[in-house]
C-alpha positions as a LaTeX table, in Angstrom:
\begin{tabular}{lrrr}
\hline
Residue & $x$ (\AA) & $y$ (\AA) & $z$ (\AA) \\
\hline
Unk1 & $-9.45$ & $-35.94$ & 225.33 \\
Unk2 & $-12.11$ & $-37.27$ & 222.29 \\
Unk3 & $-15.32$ & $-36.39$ & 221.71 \\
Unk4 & $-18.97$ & $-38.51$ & 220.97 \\
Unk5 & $-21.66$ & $-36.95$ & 219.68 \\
Unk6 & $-24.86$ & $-39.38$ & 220.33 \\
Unk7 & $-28.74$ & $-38.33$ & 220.04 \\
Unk8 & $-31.40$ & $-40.63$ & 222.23 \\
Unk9 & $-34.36$ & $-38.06$ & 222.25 \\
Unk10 & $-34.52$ & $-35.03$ & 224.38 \\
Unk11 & $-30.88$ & $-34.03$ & 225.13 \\
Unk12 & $-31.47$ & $-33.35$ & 228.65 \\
Unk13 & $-32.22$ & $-37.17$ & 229.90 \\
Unk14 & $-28.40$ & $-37.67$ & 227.94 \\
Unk15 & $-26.55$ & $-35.13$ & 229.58 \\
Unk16 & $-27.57$ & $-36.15$ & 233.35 \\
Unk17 & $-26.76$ & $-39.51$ & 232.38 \\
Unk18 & $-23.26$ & $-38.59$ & 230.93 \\
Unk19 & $-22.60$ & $-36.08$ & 233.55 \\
Unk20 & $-22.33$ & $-38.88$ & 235.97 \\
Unk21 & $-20.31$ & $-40.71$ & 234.39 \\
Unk22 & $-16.37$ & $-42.06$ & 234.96 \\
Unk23 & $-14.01$ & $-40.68$ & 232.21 \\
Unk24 & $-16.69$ & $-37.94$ & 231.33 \\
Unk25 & $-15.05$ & $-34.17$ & 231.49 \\
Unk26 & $-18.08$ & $-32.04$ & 230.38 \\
Unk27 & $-21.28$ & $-32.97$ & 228.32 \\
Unk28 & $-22.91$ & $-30.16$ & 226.24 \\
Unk29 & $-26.21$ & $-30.06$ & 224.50 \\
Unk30 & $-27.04$ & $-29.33$ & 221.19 \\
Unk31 & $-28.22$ & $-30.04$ & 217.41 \\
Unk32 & $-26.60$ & $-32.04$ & 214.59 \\
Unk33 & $-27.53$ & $-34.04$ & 211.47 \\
Unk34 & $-29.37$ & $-31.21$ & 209.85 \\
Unk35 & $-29.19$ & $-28.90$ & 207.67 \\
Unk36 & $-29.26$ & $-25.51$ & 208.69 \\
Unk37 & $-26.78$ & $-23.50$ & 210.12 \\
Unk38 & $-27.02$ & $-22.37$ & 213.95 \\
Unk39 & $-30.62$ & $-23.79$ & 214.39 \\
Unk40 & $-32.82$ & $-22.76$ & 217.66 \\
Unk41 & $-35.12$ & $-25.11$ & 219.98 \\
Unk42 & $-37.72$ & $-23.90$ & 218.67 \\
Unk43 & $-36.75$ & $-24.26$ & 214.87 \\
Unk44 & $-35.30$ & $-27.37$ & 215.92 \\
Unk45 & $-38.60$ & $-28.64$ & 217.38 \\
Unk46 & $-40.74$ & $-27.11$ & 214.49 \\
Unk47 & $-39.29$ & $-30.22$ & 212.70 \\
Unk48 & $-37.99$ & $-28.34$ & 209.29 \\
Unk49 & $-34.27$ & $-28.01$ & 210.26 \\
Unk50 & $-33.46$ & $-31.97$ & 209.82 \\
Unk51 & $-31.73$ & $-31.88$ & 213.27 \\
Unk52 & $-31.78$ & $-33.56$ & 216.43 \\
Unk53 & $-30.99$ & $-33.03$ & 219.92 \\
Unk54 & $-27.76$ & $-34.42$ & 220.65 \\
Unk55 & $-25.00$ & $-34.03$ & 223.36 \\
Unk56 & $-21.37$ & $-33.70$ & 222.81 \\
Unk57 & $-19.58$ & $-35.64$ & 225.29 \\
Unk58 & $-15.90$ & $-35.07$ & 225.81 \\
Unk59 & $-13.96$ & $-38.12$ & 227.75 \\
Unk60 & $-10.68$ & $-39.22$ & 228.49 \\
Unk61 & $-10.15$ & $-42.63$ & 226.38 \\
Unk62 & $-7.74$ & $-43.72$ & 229.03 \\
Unk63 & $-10.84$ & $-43.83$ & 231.79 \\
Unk64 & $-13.92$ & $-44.88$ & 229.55 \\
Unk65 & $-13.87$ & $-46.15$ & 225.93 \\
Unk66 & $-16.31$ & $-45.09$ & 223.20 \\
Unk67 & $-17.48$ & $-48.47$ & 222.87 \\
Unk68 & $-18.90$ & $-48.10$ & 227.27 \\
Unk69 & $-20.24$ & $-44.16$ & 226.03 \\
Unk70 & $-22.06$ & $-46.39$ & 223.60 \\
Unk71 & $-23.51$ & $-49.53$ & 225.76 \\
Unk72 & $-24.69$ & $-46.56$ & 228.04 \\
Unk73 & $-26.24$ & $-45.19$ & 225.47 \\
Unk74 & $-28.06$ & $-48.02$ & 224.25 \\
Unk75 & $-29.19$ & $-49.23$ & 227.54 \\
Unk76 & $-30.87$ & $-45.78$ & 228.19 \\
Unk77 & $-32.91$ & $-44.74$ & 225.65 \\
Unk78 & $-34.98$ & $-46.93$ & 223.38 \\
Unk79 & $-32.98$ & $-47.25$ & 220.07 \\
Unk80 & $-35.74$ & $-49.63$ & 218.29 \\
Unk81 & $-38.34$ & $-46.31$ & 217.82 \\
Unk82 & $-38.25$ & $-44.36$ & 214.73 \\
Unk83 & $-38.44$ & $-40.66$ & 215.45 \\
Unk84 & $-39.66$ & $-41.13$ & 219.26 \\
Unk85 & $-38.89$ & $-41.45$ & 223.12 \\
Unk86 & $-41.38$ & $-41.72$ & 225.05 \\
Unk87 & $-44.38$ & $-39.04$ & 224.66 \\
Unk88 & $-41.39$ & $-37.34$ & 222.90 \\
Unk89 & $-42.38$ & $-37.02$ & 219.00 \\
Unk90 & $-40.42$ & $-35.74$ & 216.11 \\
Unk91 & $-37.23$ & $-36.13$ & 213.84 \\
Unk92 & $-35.52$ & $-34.05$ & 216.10 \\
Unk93 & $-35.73$ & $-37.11$ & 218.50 \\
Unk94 & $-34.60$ & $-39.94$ & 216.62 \\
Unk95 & $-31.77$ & $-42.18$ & 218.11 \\
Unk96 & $-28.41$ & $-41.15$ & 216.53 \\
Unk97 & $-24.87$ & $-42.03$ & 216.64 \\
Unk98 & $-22.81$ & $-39.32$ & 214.91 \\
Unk99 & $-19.20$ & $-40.61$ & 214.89 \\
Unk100 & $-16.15$ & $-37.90$ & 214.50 \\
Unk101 & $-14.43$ & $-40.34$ & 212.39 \\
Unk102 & $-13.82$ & $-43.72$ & 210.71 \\
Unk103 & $-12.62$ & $-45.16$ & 214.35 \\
Unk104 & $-15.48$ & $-44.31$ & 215.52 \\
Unk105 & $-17.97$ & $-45.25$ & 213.18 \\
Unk106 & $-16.68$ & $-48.88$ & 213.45 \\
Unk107 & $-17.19$ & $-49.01$ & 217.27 \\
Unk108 & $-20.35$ & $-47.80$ & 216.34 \\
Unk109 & $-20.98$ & $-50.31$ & 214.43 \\
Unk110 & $-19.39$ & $-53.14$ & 216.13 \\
Unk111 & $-21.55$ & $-52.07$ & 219.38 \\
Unk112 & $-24.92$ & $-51.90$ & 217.70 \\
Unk113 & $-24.75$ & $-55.28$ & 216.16 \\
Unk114 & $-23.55$ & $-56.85$ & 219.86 \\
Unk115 & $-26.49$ & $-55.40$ & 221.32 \\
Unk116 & $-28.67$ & $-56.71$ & 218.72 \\
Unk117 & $-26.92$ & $-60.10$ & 218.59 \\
Unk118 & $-27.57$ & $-60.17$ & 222.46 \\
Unk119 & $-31.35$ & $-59.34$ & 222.25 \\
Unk120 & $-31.14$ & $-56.64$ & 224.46 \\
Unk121 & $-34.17$ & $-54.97$ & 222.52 \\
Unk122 & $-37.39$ & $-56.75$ & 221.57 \\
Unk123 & $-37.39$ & $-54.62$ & 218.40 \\
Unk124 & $-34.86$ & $-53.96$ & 215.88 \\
Unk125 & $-32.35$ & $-51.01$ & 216.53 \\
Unk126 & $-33.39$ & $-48.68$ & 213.99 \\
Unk127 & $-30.07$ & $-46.00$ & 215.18 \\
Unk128 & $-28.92$ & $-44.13$ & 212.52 \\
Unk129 & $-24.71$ & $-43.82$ & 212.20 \\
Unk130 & $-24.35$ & $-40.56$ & 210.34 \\
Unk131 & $-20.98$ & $-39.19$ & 210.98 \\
Unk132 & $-20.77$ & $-35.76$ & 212.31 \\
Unk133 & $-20.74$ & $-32.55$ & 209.85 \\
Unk134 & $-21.07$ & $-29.89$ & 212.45 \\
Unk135 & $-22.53$ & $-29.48$ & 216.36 \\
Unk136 & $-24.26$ & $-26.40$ & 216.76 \\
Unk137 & $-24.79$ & $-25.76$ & 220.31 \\
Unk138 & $-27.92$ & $-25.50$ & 222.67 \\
Unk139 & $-28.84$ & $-22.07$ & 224.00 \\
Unk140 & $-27.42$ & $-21.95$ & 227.74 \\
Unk141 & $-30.51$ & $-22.63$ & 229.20 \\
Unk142 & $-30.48$ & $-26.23$ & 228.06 \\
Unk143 & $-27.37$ & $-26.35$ & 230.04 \\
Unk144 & $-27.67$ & $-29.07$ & 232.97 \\
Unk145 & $-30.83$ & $-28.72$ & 232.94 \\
Unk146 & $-32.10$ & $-31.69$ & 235.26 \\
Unk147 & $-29.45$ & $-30.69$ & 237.93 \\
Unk148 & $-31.70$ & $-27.10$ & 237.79 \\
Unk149 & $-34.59$ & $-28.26$ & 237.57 \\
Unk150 & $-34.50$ & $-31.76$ & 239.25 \\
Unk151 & $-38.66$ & $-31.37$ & 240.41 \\
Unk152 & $-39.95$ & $-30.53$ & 237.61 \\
Unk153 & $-43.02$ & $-33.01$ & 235.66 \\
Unk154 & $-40.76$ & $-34.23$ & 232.69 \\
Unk155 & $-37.66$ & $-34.37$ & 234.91 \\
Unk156 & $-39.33$ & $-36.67$ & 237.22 \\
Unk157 & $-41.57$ & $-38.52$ & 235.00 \\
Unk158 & $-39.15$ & $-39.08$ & 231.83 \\
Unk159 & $-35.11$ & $-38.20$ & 233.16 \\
Unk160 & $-35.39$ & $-39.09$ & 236.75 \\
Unk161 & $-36.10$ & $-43.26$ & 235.88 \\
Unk162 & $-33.57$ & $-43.27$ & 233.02 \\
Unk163 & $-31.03$ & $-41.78$ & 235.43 \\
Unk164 & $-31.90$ & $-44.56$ & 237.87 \\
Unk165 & $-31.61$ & $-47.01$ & 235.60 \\
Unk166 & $-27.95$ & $-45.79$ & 234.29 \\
Unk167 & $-27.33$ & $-45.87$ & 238.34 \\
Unk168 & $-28.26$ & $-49.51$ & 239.09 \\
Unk169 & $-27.07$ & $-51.21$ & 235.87 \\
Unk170 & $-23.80$ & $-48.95$ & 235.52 \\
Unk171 & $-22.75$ & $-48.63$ & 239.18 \\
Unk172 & $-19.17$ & $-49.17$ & 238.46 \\
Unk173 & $-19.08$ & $-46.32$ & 236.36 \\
Unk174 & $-20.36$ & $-44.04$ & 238.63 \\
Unk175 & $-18.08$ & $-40.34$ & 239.67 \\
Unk176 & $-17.64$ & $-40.49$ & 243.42 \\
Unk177 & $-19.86$ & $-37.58$ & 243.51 \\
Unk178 & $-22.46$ & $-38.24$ & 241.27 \\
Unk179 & $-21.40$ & $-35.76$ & 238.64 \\
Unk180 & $-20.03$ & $-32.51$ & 237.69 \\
\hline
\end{tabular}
C-alpha cells in the first residue's frame, strides 16, 4: 500500500470522491502544510495555522496509480483559484499536492503540466507541490462525512455535483458498490 496526500478545498468533497474509488483502501481527513503541531478545525479555519484541509489516501499501486489519484484530483476541484473553492475562502483551502517523496513529486509534476498542456482549465493551475512534513488528522467527526450527512445544504449544493461529476467522467474507476 502508498499513500497521497492532496488538498482541493474542503476535505469532505475529497474524501467522498476517493472513497469511491478503484484501488482506494481508506481515505482520512486532515491538515498539512502548516506549521503548528496538532491543529483543530477551528484553528485551522481561523487561518493562522498555515494549514489546509487535506485527505490522506491510502491505495494499492497495483489497482490505481498516483498519476489516476491525481487526474481525479484535478478534474474535481478547481486547481486555477488561489486560496478558494467555491464560496469556500481561506489558505486553509488552497489546492495542494503534498508528495511523500521524490517519486511522487515528479508524477506530480509530470501530471500538472499534461493537464495544463491539454487546456483542461481556462486559467492557469496555480497547485502548490509542497512535499509532505507531517498529516495531522481531522477530529472524527470529519470522518465520512457526506456518507452521514448526504442531505445536508453544502453536501448537496457543493459535494453532491463534484461527486457526480467524478461518477460520469471516471466511470471505469468506480468500486462495485460505490464505496467503503
Amino acid at each position: 500500500m502508498e499513500k497521497a496526500t492532496l488538498g482541493g478545498g474542503c476535505f469532505w468533497c475529497l474524501e467522498a470522491v476517493f472513497r469511491e474509488m478503484v484501488g482506494v483502501t481508506s481515505v482520512q481527513s486532515g491538515y498539512a502544510g502548516g506549521h503548528v503541531a496538532n491543529p483543530t478545525y477551528e484553528e485551522v479555519c481561523g487561518k493562522r495555522t498555515g494549514h489546509a484541509e487535506v485527505v490522506q489516501i491510502t491505495f494499492d499501486p497495483g489497482q490505481v496509480s498516483f498519476a489516476d489519484l491525481l487526474k481525479v484530483f484535478f478534474a474535481t476541484h478547481d486547481p486555477t483559484t488561489k486560496d478558494r473553492q467555491g464560496a469556500d475562502i481561506g489558505p486553509q483551502y488552497r489546492s495542494i499536492i503534498l508528495p511523500h517523496d521524490t517519486h511522487q513529486a515528479a508524477t506530480a509534476n509530470s501530471v500538472m503540466a499534461e493537464i495544463t498542456a491539454a487546456g483542461l482549465w481556462p486559467r492557469p493551475i496555480v497547485t502548490e507541490i509542497v512535499p509532505l512534513t507531517v498529516f495531522w488528522p481531522a477530529e472524527p467527526e470529519h470522518d465520512n462525512y457526506f456518507a452521514r450527512n448526504p442531505w445536508s445544504g453544502y453536501c448537496q449544493a457543493v459535494i453532491a455535483p463534484k461527486l457526480a461529476k467524478f461518477r460520469k467522467s471516471f466511470a471505469s474507476s468506480l468500486k462495485p458498490q460505490g464505496g467503503n
